[in-house]
């Protein structure tokens, strides 16, 4: 088969969607398929037009168009086509996007799912949200969880050999956007339960959207270091050295950062919102997500040596059930079903 993936995702770094698309491409190539890109334009409008034109162009009978990040063409595709919708945060929270952004996103997703032959999503939670929001037949949705790269398990294997080079720190890796609940996390580290134990917080990730208030909260925050976007080498180093991974998200469609930290043997404290209830495994549950509750619960997790040890052992075993070989094989099956 020949699979076309959107260059706007594969060739640019936009978080978990890029990780997913690149791993899918690698796996498909390894299985002997041809993978090409649908070119991106210089702005969102020209990119949308190029993806729509690609869906209307004549393709070989063995070609599948796969739009891997929620949105796709405006018109019904003339070739077999799939869209991956990663979740519907606005079903549960009103801070994911502003009203204009949400209206535009829903329009684009509705057009995409009306233009393709199958919807893929990444968790049972996300499937339920898509069914409730867009009223599509359940038979149109295939749930295919992501995998976790072996590199994260390799990072965990060397955690015990890393010497402490500085004071212990908690780690957050992910986009800067409202649904990640970062302002409450930043404020939690200034509260007595965390400040009294001298815990530091390292935040790594790119500003995604609606992030101005988050950057303002970071200014002058004590015991917090913001690294911005980091490369894979820095990511692995941080996962080896941190004491605790913290992820108080208000909603996730999958939850790459949580599983990657668990795979690396790093204890995780996370919410159970959206798909996180499915993927969090042995993580410490953050049941209340305001600053006071986060300070209290993170302090308890930070100081519970027995749990820290247990989670560092159980985490990699839990994460091994998520592998890219299985995920890519299931994608391949969907492609064959719609050709």
Short mmCIF file of C-alpha atoms in Angstrom, two decimals:
data_model
loop_
_atom_site.label_atom_id
_atom_site.label_comp_id
_atom_site.label_asym_id
_atom_site.label_seq_id
_atom_site.Cartn_x
_atom_site.Cartn_y
_atom_site.Cartn_z
CA UNK A 1 0.00 0.00 0.00
CA UNK A 2 0.86 3.66 -0.31
CA UNK A 3 -0.10 5.87 2.63
CA UNK A 4 -0.20 9.66 2.48
CA UNK A 5 0.34 11.50 5.78
CA UNK A 6 0.03 15.27 6.39
CA UNK A 7 3.36 17.09 6.25
CA UNK A 8 1.97 19.73 8.65
CA UNK A 9 2.22 17.09 11.39
CA UNK A 10 4.99 14.71 10.29
CA UNK A 11 7.52 17.38 9.33
CA UNK A 12 6.91 19.86 12.17
CA UNK A 13 7.04 19.31 15.89
CA UNK A 14 3.58 19.75 17.36
CA UNK A 15 3.77 17.47 20.39
CA UNK A 16 2.22 14.03 20.69
CA UNK A 17 0.58 14.20 17.27
CA UNK A 18 4.01 14.43 15.68
CA UNK A 19 5.34 11.54 17.78
CA UNK A 20 2.38 9.43 16.70
CA UNK A 21 2.66 10.31 13.01
CA UNK A 22 6.41 9.72 12.85
CA UNK A 23 6.22 6.38 14.67
CA UNK A 24 3.38 5.32 12.39
CA UNK A 25 5.42 6.28 9.33
CA UNK A 26 8.47 4.38 10.60
CA UNK A 27 6.39 1.28 11.32
CA UNK A 28 4.62 1.32 7.97
CA UNK A 29 7.92 1.66 6.11
CA UNK A 30 9.30 -1.28 8.09
CA UNK A 31 6.32 -3.36 6.98
CA UNK A 32 7.09 -2.65 3.33
CA UNK A 33 4.58 0.10 2.56
CA UNK A 34 5.30 3.35 0.74
CA UNK A 35 4.71 6.50 2.79
CA UNK A 36 4.54 9.97 1.25
CA UNK A 37 3.50 13.38 2.55
CA UNK A 38 0.60 15.64 1.70
CA UNK A 39 2.45 18.98 1.38
CA UNK A 40 1.74 21.75 3.86
CA UNK A 41 1.15 25.32 2.78
CA UNK A 42 2.61 28.49 4.18
CA UNK A 43 -0.41 29.09 6.41
CA UNK A 44 -3.42 27.11 7.72
CA UNK A 45 -5.68 28.11 4.82
CA UNK A 46 -3.31 26.98 2.07
CA UNK A 47 -2.56 23.80 4.04
CA UNK A 48 -6.29 23.05 4.27
CA UNK A 49 -6.66 23.60 0.53
CA UNK A 50 -3.71 21.34 -0.28
CA UNK A 51 -5.13 18.55 1.89
CA UNK A 52 -8.54 18.97 0.26
CA UNK A 53 -6.98 18.91 -3.23
CA UNK A 54 -5.08 15.73 -2.32
CA UNK A 55 -8.36 14.08 -1.34
CA UNK A 56 -9.84 14.92 -4.77
CA UNK A 57 -6.84 13.91 -6.88
CA UNK A 58 -6.65 10.62 -8.72
CA UNK A 59 -4.65 8.09 -6.70
CA UNK A 60 -3.72 4.46 -7.25
CA UNK A 61 -6.15 1.82 -5.98
CA UNK A 62 -3.75 0.92 -3.16
CA UNK A 63 -3.43 4.48 -1.80
CA UNK A 64 -4.86 5.56 1.57
CA UNK A 65 -4.93 9.13 2.87
CA UNK A 66 -4.50 9.28 6.64
CA UNK A 67 -5.09 12.62 8.37
CA UNK A 68 -3.44 12.03 11.74
CA UNK A 69 -4.40 15.07 13.81
CA UNK A 70 -8.16 15.64 14.13
CA UNK A 71 -8.75 17.63 10.95
CA UNK A 72 -8.62 16.85 7.24
CA UNK A 73 -10.23 17.69 3.91
CA UNK A 74 -13.34 19.81 3.44
CA UNK A 75 -14.77 17.53 0.73
CA UNK A 76 -15.55 13.84 0.61
CA UNK A 77 -12.33 12.04 -0.33
CA UNK A 78 -12.28 10.24 -3.67
CA UNK A 79 -9.63 7.86 -2.32
CA UNK A 80 -9.87 5.67 0.79
CA UNK A 81 -9.24 7.96 3.75
CA UNK A 82 -8.94 7.90 7.54
CA UNK A 83 -8.80 10.61 10.20
CA UNK A 84 -7.43 10.17 13.70
CA UNK A 85 -9.38 12.24 16.25
CA UNK A 86 -7.46 12.32 19.51
CA UNK A 87 -10.21 13.48 21.87
CA UNK A 88 -12.83 16.11 22.65
CA UNK A 89 -11.56 18.10 25.62
CA UNK A 90 -14.41 20.60 25.44
CA UNK A 91 -16.92 17.91 26.35
CA UNK A 92 -15.54 18.12 29.89
CA UNK A 93 -13.79 21.48 30.30
CA UNK A 94 -14.31 24.97 28.92
CA UNK A 95 -10.68 26.10 29.08
CA UNK A 96 -9.21 24.01 26.26
CA UNK A 97 -9.84 26.72 23.64
CA UNK A 98 -11.64 30.02 23.46
CA UNK A 99 -15.10 30.13 21.83
CA UNK A 100 -13.83 31.06 18.37
CA UNK A 101 -11.10 28.42 18.42
CA UNK A 102 -13.55 25.75 19.57
CA UNK A 103 -16.10 26.58 16.88
CA UNK A 104 -13.42 26.41 14.19
CA UNK A 105 -12.05 23.13 15.56
CA UNK A 106 -15.46 21.47 15.70
CA UNK A 107 -16.29 22.58 12.17
CA UNK A 108 -12.99 21.17 10.87
CA UNK A 109 -13.41 17.87 12.71
CA UNK A 110 -17.02 17.48 11.57
CA UNK A 111 -15.98 18.08 7.96
CA UNK A 112 -13.10 15.62 8.29
CA UNK A 113 -15.17 12.77 9.73
CA UNK A 114 -17.80 13.38 7.03
CA UNK A 115 -15.11 13.18 4.34
CA UNK A 116 -13.38 9.91 5.26
CA UNK A 117 -14.18 6.20 5.48
CA UNK A 118 -13.06 5.52 9.04
CA UNK A 119 -12.27 7.36 12.28
CA UNK A 120 -9.37 6.16 14.40
CA UNK A 121 -9.02 7.26 18.00
CA UNK A 122 -6.51 6.43 20.68
CA UNK A 123 -8.49 5.43 23.80
CA UNK A 124 -11.91 4.17 24.84
CA UNK A 125 -12.48 7.46 26.62
CA UNK A 126 -11.88 9.42 23.43
CA UNK A 127 -14.17 7.09 21.48
CA UNK A 128 -16.99 7.81 23.93
CA UNK A 129 -16.39 11.56 23.60
CA UNK A 130 -16.44 11.40 19.79
CA UNK A 131 -19.65 9.36 19.77
CA UNK A 132 -21.36 11.77 22.16
CA UNK A 133 -20.18 14.94 20.40
CA UNK A 134 -20.32 14.12 16.70
CA UNK A 135 -23.09 11.48 16.69
CA UNK A 136 -21.28 9.07 14.38
CA UNK A 137 -22.07 5.33 14.22
CA UNK A 138 -19.93 3.31 16.61
CA UNK A 139 -18.98 1.04 13.72
CA UNK A 140 -17.16 3.99 12.10
CA UNK A 141 -14.66 4.24 14.97
CA UNK A 142 -11.59 2.06 15.54
CA UNK A 143 -9.78 2.40 18.88
CA UNK A 144 -6.02 1.95 18.45
CA UNK A 145 -3.81 3.01 21.38
CA UNK A 146 -0.38 4.46 20.72
CA UNK A 147 2.87 2.70 21.53
CA UNK A 148 5.88 3.75 23.59
CA UNK A 149 9.37 3.89 22.08
CA UNK A 150 11.90 1.36 23.44
CA UNK A 151 14.22 4.31 24.15
CA UNK A 152 12.17 5.19 27.23
CA UNK A 153 12.62 1.73 28.72
CA UNK A 154 16.35 2.00 28.03
CA UNK A 155 16.42 5.31 29.90
CA UNK A 156 14.80 3.60 32.87
CA UNK A 157 17.40 0.84 32.89
CA UNK A 158 20.11 3.40 33.70
CA UNK A 159 18.21 5.44 36.30
CA UNK A 160 19.99 3.78 39.21
CA UNK A 161 23.41 4.62 37.78
CA UNK A 162 22.77 8.37 37.59
CA UNK A 163 24.42 10.35 40.35
CA UNK A 164 22.55 13.27 41.90
CA UNK A 165 23.97 16.41 40.33
CA UNK A 166 21.58 18.84 42.02
CA UNK A 167 18.68 19.00 44.43
CA UNK A 168 15.85 16.53 43.70
CA UNK A 169 13.23 17.88 41.33
CA UNK A 170 9.77 17.13 40.01
CA UNK A 171 9.33 17.15 36.25
CA UNK A 172 6.57 18.18 33.86
CA UNK A 173 6.99 17.61 30.12
CA UNK A 174 4.26 18.70 27.74
CA UNK A 175 2.71 21.60 25.90
CA UNK A 176 1.94 24.89 27.59
CA UNK A 177 -1.83 25.28 27.20
CA UNK A 178 -4.79 25.78 29.56
CA UNK A 179 -5.99 22.18 29.80
CA UNK A 180 -2.64 21.08 31.24
CA UNK A 181 -3.53 22.94 34.48
CA UNK A 182 -0.05 24.40 34.79
CA UNK A 183 -1.02 27.57 36.67
CA UNK A 184 -2.38 25.48 39.56
CA UNK A 185 0.75 23.31 39.41
CA UNK A 186 3.04 26.36 39.57
CA UNK A 187 1.07 27.78 42.50
CA UNK A 188 1.16 24.42 44.29
CA UNK A 189 4.96 24.54 44.49
CA UNK A 190 4.74 27.84 46.38
CA UNK A 191 2.32 26.37 48.95
CA UNK A 192 3.73 25.26 52.36
CA UNK A 193 3.41 21.49 51.77
CA UNK A 194 5.81 21.68 48.81
CA UNK A 195 7.89 24.72 49.77
CA UNK A 196 8.68 23.25 53.18
CA UNK A 197 10.34 20.16 51.67
CA UNK A 198 12.41 22.17 49.20
CA UNK A 199 10.98 20.50 46.11
CA UNK A 200 11.94 22.03 42.77
CA UNK A 201 9.84 21.85 39.61
CA UNK A 202 11.28 21.66 36.10
CA UNK A 203 8.85 22.42 33.26
CA UNK A 204 9.74 21.53 29.67
CA UNK A 205 7.59 22.06 26.61
CA UNK A 206 6.66 24.48 23.89
CA UNK A 207 4.07 27.22 24.25
CA UNK A 208 1.14 25.79 22.28
CA UNK A 209 -1.85 28.16 22.52
CA UNK A 210 -3.48 30.52 25.03
CA UNK A 211 -0.29 30.36 27.08
CA UNK A 212 0.26 34.01 28.09
CA UNK A 213 -1.03 33.52 31.64
CA UNK A 214 1.15 30.45 32.09
CA UNK A 215 4.30 32.32 31.07
CA UNK A 216 3.33 35.16 33.40
CA UNK A 217 2.93 32.71 36.30
CA UNK A 218 6.41 31.33 35.58
CA UNK A 219 8.02 34.76 35.85
CA UNK A 220 9.73 35.02 39.21
CA UNK A 221 8.31 31.73 40.49
CA UNK A 222 10.65 30.33 43.11
CA UNK A 223 11.99 26.78 42.84
CA UNK A 224 10.67 26.48 39.28
CA UNK A 225 12.76 26.29 36.11
CA UNK A 226 11.25 26.57 32.64
CA UNK A 227 13.36 25.02 29.88
CA UNK A 228 11.14 25.62 26.86
CA UNK A 229 11.09 23.02 24.09
CA UNK A 230 13.66 20.25 24.63
CA UNK A 231 15.25 17.68 22.33
CA UNK A 232 15.08 13.93 22.92
CA UNK A 233 18.52 13.78 24.51
CA UNK A 234 17.55 16.35 27.14
CA UNK A 235 14.21 14.61 27.68
CA UNK A 236 15.92 11.30 28.44
CA UNK A 237 18.41 12.96 30.78
CA UNK A 238 15.62 14.62 32.74
CA UNK A 239 13.64 11.39 33.01
CA UNK A 240 16.72 9.69 34.45
CA UNK A 241 17.38 12.37 37.06
CA UNK A 242 13.93 13.47 38.28
CA UNK A 243 12.39 12.20 41.49
CA UNK A 244 8.75 12.52 40.42
CA UNK A 245 6.85 13.20 37.19
CA UNK A 246 3.82 15.45 37.68
CA UNK A 247 0.90 15.70 35.27
CA UNK A 248 -2.25 17.36 36.66
CA UNK A 249 -4.01 17.60 33.29
CA UNK A 250 -7.69 18.47 33.09
CA UNK A 251 -8.16 16.24 30.03
CA UNK A 252 -6.13 13.93 27.80
CA UNK A 253 -7.04 11.96 24.72
CA UNK A 254 -4.15 9.55 25.34
CA UNK A 255 -1.35 10.70 27.66
CA UNK A 256 2.05 10.10 26.06
CA UNK A 257 4.04 11.91 28.81
CA UNK A 258 2.62 9.73 31.58
CA UNK A 259 3.40 6.44 29.84
CA UNK A 260 6.84 7.62 28.74
CA UNK A 261 7.75 8.52 32.33
CA UNK A 262 6.41 5.19 33.63
CA UNK A 263 8.40 3.34 30.95
CA UNK A 264 11.53 5.14 32.14
CA UNK A 265 10.93 3.97 35.71
CA UNK A 266 10.08 7.47 36.94
CA UNK A 267 7.25 7.56 39.51
CA UNK A 268 4.27 9.54 38.23
CA UNK A 269 1.60 11.60 39.99
CA UNK A 270 -1.26 12.34 37.60
CA UNK A 271 -4.93 13.10 37.31
CA UNK A 272 -7.34 10.49 35.97
CA UNK A 273 -9.17 12.77 33.55
CA UNK A 274 -10.12 11.49 30.10
CA UNK A 275 -7.87 8.68 28.90
CA UNK A 276 -5.54 9.00 31.88
CA UNK A 277 -7.89 6.69 33.80
CA UNK A 278 -6.90 4.02 31.25
CA UNK A 279 -3.16 4.61 30.95
CA UNK A 280 -2.06 5.82 34.42
CA UNK A 281 -1.61 2.34 35.89
CA UNK A 282 0.47 2.44 39.11
CA UNK A 283 0.66 6.25 39.17
CA UNK A 284 -0.28 8.30 42.24
CA UNK A 285 -3.79 9.67 41.71
CA UNK A 286 -4.30 13.42 41.86
CA UNK A 287 -8.04 13.48 42.51
CA UNK A 288 -8.43 17.20 43.17
CA UNK A 289 -6.69 19.61 40.84
CA UNK A 290 -6.71 23.01 42.56
CA UNK A 291 -3.42 24.41 43.88
CA UNK A 292 -4.01 23.55 47.55
CA UNK A 293 -4.98 19.96 46.81
CA UNK A 294 -2.06 19.51 44.41
CA UNK A 295 0.38 20.81 47.02
CA UNK A 296 -0.99 18.39 49.59
CA UNK A 297 -1.05 15.31 47.35
CA UNK A 298 2.26 15.98 45.62
CA UNK A 299 3.93 16.43 49.00
CA UNK A 300 2.61 13.04 50.09
CA UNK A 301 3.77 11.35 46.89
CA UNK A 302 7.19 13.06 47.12
CA UNK A 303 7.78 11.74 50.64
CA UNK A 304 6.35 8.22 50.28
CA UNK A 305 9.54 6.22 49.75
CA UNK A 306 7.73 2.87 49.60
CA UNK A 307 5.38 4.03 46.85
CA UNK A 308 8.20 5.72 44.92
CA UNK A 309 10.08 2.42 44.83
CA UNK A 310 6.99 0.41 43.93
CA UNK A 311 6.01 2.72 41.07
CA UNK A 312 9.52 2.80 39.63
CA UNK A 313 9.39 -1.01 39.38
CA UNK A 314 5.77 -1.40 38.27
CA UNK A 315 5.81 1.48 35.78
CA UNK A 316 7.92 -0.12 33.02
CA UNK A 317 5.97 -3.38 33.23
CA UNK A 318 2.68 -1.48 32.90
CA UNK A 319 3.93 0.58 29.95
CA UNK A 320 5.13 -2.46 27.97
CA UNK A 321 1.56 -3.26 26.93
CA UNK A 322 1.69 -0.16 24.71
CA UNK A 323 3.96 -0.95 21.76
CA UNK A 324 4.22 0.52 18.29
CA UNK A 325 4.40 -2.81 16.49
CA UNK A 326 0.89 -3.71 17.63
CA UNK A 327 -0.40 -0.19 16.98
CA UNK A 328 0.96 -0.07 13.42
CA UNK A 329 -0.39 -3.55 12.67
CA UNK A 330 -3.89 -2.41 13.70
CA UNK A 331 -3.60 0.70 11.53
CA UNK A 332 -2.61 -1.51 8.60
CA UNK A 333 -5.73 -3.63 9.18
CA UNK A 334 -7.96 -0.54 9.06
CA UNK A 335 -6.36 0.57 5.81
CA UNK A 336 -7.00 -2.82 4.23
CA UNK A 337 -10.63 -2.78 5.36
CA UNK A 338 -11.40 0.48 3.55
CA UNK A 339 -9.55 -0.15 0.28
#
